[in-house]
Each structure stands twice: as structure tokens, then as C-alpha cells.
Coordinates of C-alpha atoms in Angstrom, one line a residue:
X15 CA 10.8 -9.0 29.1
X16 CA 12.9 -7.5 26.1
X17 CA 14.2 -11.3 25.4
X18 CA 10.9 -13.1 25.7
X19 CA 9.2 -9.7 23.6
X20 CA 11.9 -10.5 20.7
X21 CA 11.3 -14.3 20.8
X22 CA 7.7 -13.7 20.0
X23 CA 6.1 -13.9 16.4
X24 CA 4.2 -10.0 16.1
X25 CA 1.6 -8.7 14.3
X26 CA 2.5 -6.3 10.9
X27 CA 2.0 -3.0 12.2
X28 CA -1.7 -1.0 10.8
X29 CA -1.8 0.3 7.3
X30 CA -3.0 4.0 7.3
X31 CA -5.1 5.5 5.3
X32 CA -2.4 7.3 2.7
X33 CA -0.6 3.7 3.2
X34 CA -3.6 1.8 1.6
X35 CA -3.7 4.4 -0.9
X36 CA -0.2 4.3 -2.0
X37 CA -0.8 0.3 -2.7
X38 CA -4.1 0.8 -4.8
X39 CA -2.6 3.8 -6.9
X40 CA 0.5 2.0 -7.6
X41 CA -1.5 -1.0 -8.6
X42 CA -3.6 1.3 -10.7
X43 CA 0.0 3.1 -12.5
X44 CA 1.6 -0.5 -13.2
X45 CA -1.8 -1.5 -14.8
X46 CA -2.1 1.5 -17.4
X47 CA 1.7 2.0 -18.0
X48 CA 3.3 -0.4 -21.1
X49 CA 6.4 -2.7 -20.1
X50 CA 9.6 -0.5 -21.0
X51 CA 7.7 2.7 -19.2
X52 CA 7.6 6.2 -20.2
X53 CA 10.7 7.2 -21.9
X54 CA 12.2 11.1 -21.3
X55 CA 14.1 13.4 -19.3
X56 CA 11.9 15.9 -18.7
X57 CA 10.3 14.7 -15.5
X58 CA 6.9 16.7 -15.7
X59 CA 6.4 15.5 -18.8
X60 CA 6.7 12.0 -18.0
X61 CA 4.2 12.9 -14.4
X62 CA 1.8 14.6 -17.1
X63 CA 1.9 11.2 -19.2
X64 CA 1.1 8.5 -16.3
X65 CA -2.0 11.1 -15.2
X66 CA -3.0 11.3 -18.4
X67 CA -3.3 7.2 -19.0
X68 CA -4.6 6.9 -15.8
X69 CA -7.9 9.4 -17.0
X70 CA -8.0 7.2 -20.5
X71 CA -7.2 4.1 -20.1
X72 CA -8.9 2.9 -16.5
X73 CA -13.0 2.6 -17.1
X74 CA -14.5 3.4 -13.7
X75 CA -15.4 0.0 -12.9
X76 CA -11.7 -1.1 -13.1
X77 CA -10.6 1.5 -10.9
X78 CA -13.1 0.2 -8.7
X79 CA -12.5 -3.5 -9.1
X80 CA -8.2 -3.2 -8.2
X81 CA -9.2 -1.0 -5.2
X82 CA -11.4 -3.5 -3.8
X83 CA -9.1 -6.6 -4.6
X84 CA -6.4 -4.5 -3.9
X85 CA -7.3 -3.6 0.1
X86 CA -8.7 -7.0 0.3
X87 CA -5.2 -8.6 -0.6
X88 CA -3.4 -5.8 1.7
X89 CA -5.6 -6.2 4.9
X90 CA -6.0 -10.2 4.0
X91 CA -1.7 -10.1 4.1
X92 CA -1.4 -8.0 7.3
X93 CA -3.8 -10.7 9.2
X94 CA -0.4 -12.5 8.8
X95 CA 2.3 -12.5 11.9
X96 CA 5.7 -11.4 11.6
X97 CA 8.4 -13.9 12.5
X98 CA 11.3 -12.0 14.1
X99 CA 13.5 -15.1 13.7
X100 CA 13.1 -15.1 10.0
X101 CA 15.4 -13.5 8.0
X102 CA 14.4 -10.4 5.7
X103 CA 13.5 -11.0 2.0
X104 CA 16.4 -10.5 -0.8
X105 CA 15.1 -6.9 -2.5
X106 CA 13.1 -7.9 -5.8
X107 CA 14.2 -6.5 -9.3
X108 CA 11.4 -3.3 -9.4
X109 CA 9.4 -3.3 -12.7
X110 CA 11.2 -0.5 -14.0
X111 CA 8.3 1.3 -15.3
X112 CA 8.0 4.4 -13.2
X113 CA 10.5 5.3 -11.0
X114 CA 9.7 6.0 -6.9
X115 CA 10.0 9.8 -7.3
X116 CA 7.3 10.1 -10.0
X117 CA 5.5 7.5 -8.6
X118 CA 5.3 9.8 -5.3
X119 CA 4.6 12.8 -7.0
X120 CA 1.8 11.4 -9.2
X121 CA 0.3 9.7 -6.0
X122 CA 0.7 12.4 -3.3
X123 CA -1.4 14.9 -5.9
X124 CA -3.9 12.0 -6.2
X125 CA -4.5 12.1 -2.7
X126 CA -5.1 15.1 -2.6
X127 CA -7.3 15.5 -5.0
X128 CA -9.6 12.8 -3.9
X129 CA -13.1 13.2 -2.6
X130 CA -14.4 13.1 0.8
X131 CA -15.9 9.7 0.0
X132 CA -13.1 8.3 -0.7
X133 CA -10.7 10.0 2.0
X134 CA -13.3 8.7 4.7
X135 CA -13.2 5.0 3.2
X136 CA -9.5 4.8 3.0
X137 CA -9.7 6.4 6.5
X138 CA -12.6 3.7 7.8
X139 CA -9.6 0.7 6.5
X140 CA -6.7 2.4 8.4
X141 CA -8.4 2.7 11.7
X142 CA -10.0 -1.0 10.7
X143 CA -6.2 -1.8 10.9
X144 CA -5.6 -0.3 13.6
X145 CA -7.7 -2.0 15.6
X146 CA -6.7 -5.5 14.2
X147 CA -3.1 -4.7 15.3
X148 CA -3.8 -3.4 18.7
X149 CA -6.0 -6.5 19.7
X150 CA -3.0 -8.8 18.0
X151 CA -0.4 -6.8 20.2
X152 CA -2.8 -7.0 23.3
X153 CA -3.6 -10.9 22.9
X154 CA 0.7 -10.9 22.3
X155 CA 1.2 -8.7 25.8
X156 CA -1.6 -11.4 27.7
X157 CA 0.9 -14.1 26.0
X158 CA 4.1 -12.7 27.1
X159 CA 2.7 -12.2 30.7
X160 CA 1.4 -16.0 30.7

């Protein structure tokens, strides 16, 4: 069963909720943030400065429009199968203009700042995923045992 298992193409596993955060409020960061970054040591500072352009320089409809196209293009992508044949993707060059420890700080205090509204949307998309991957991985299983 393990041979025939690793032979067959599976689904991308479900998003969560945090995870389909994580994707919009990146999105959101790169969008406000100029091409070298934000210059300095001082990493608060540099936290301070991303939150601050993120309040000034996204109009509420924007937010709203890269969230929408944003999930879209996330749950669109993990409709996709996984081929475990293929061979992984060379890493890409990141952008360079916030590194992954700010970008997690200024994220993770996002989230939890959010309102309820929002929480229980993200929340309704994750468990969407869910379901999406446990019918792909059941219809898989009714493949396997065919």
C-alpha cells in the first residue's frame, strides 16, 4: 500500500485560517513597502515603520480587494494536485524587503488584533479547505483501493 500511496499524485494539504492570513498580510506588507525596504538596526523601529504604512498607505477598499484576490488565488492554487514524482522547485531570490522575523512579528500582532468578523471568515476558508482536502484524499483512498 505504501508503494502504490507514493506513486499517487495528492492533494496540497488544507490552508488554516492563520495560514490564509499569513498570505494576505504578506501580500498587503510587500504592496505598501518601497523596493530597497526599511533601512536600520533597530528592529522595533523598523516593525513600528511597516505598521505604520500599512495604516496610511492601504485605503480600505484595497485591503479588501488583495484579501479577496488573494484567498481566491490561494484556494484557486490548492485545487491543484501534488505530483510526488516531481522534483521540488529551486528556492527563489526573496524580495528583500522585510525580513521573515519582522514579517512574523508584524503579522502574528495582526492577527491578533483582528476582529471577530474577520477571525470567523478566515476561519469559514480554513475549514472550506479542509473539506476540499479530505474529499481529494478520500476519492485518492477509493483510487488506491480500485
Amino acid at each position: 500500500l505504501k508503494d502504490v500511496m507514493h506513486n499517487v499524485v495528492m492533494p496540497k494539504r488544507a490552508f488554516t485560517a492563520y495560514n490564509l492570513f499569513f498570505a494576505v498580510e504578506r501580500e498587503k506588507i510587500l504592496k505598501v513597502l518601497p523596493e530597497d525596504g526599511i533601512q536600520g538596526e533597530d528592529r522595533d523601529a523598523r516593525v513600528k515603520e511597516v505598521v505604520s504604512r500599512l495604516e496610511t498607505n492601504l485605503l480600505p477598499e484595497e485591503e479588501e480587494e488583495i484579501e479577496k484576490r488573494m484567498v481566491c488565488k490561494i484556494l484557486r492554487e490548492q485545487c491543484e494536485m501534488v505530483d510526488t514524482k516531481k522534483p521540488r522547485r529551486k528556492h527563489r531570490k526573496t524580495h528583500g524587503k522585510v525580513g521573515f522575523v519582522d514579517l512574523n512579528s508584524i503579522i502574528s500582532n495582526r492577527w491578533k488584533k483582528l476582529s471577530k468578523v474577520k477571525v470567523n471568515w478566515y476561519r469559514d476558508l480554513g475549514r472550506m479547505d479542509m473539506i476540499r482536502f479530505q474529499k481529494a484524499l478520500d476519492e485518492n483512498r477509493r483510487k488506491v483501493k480500485a
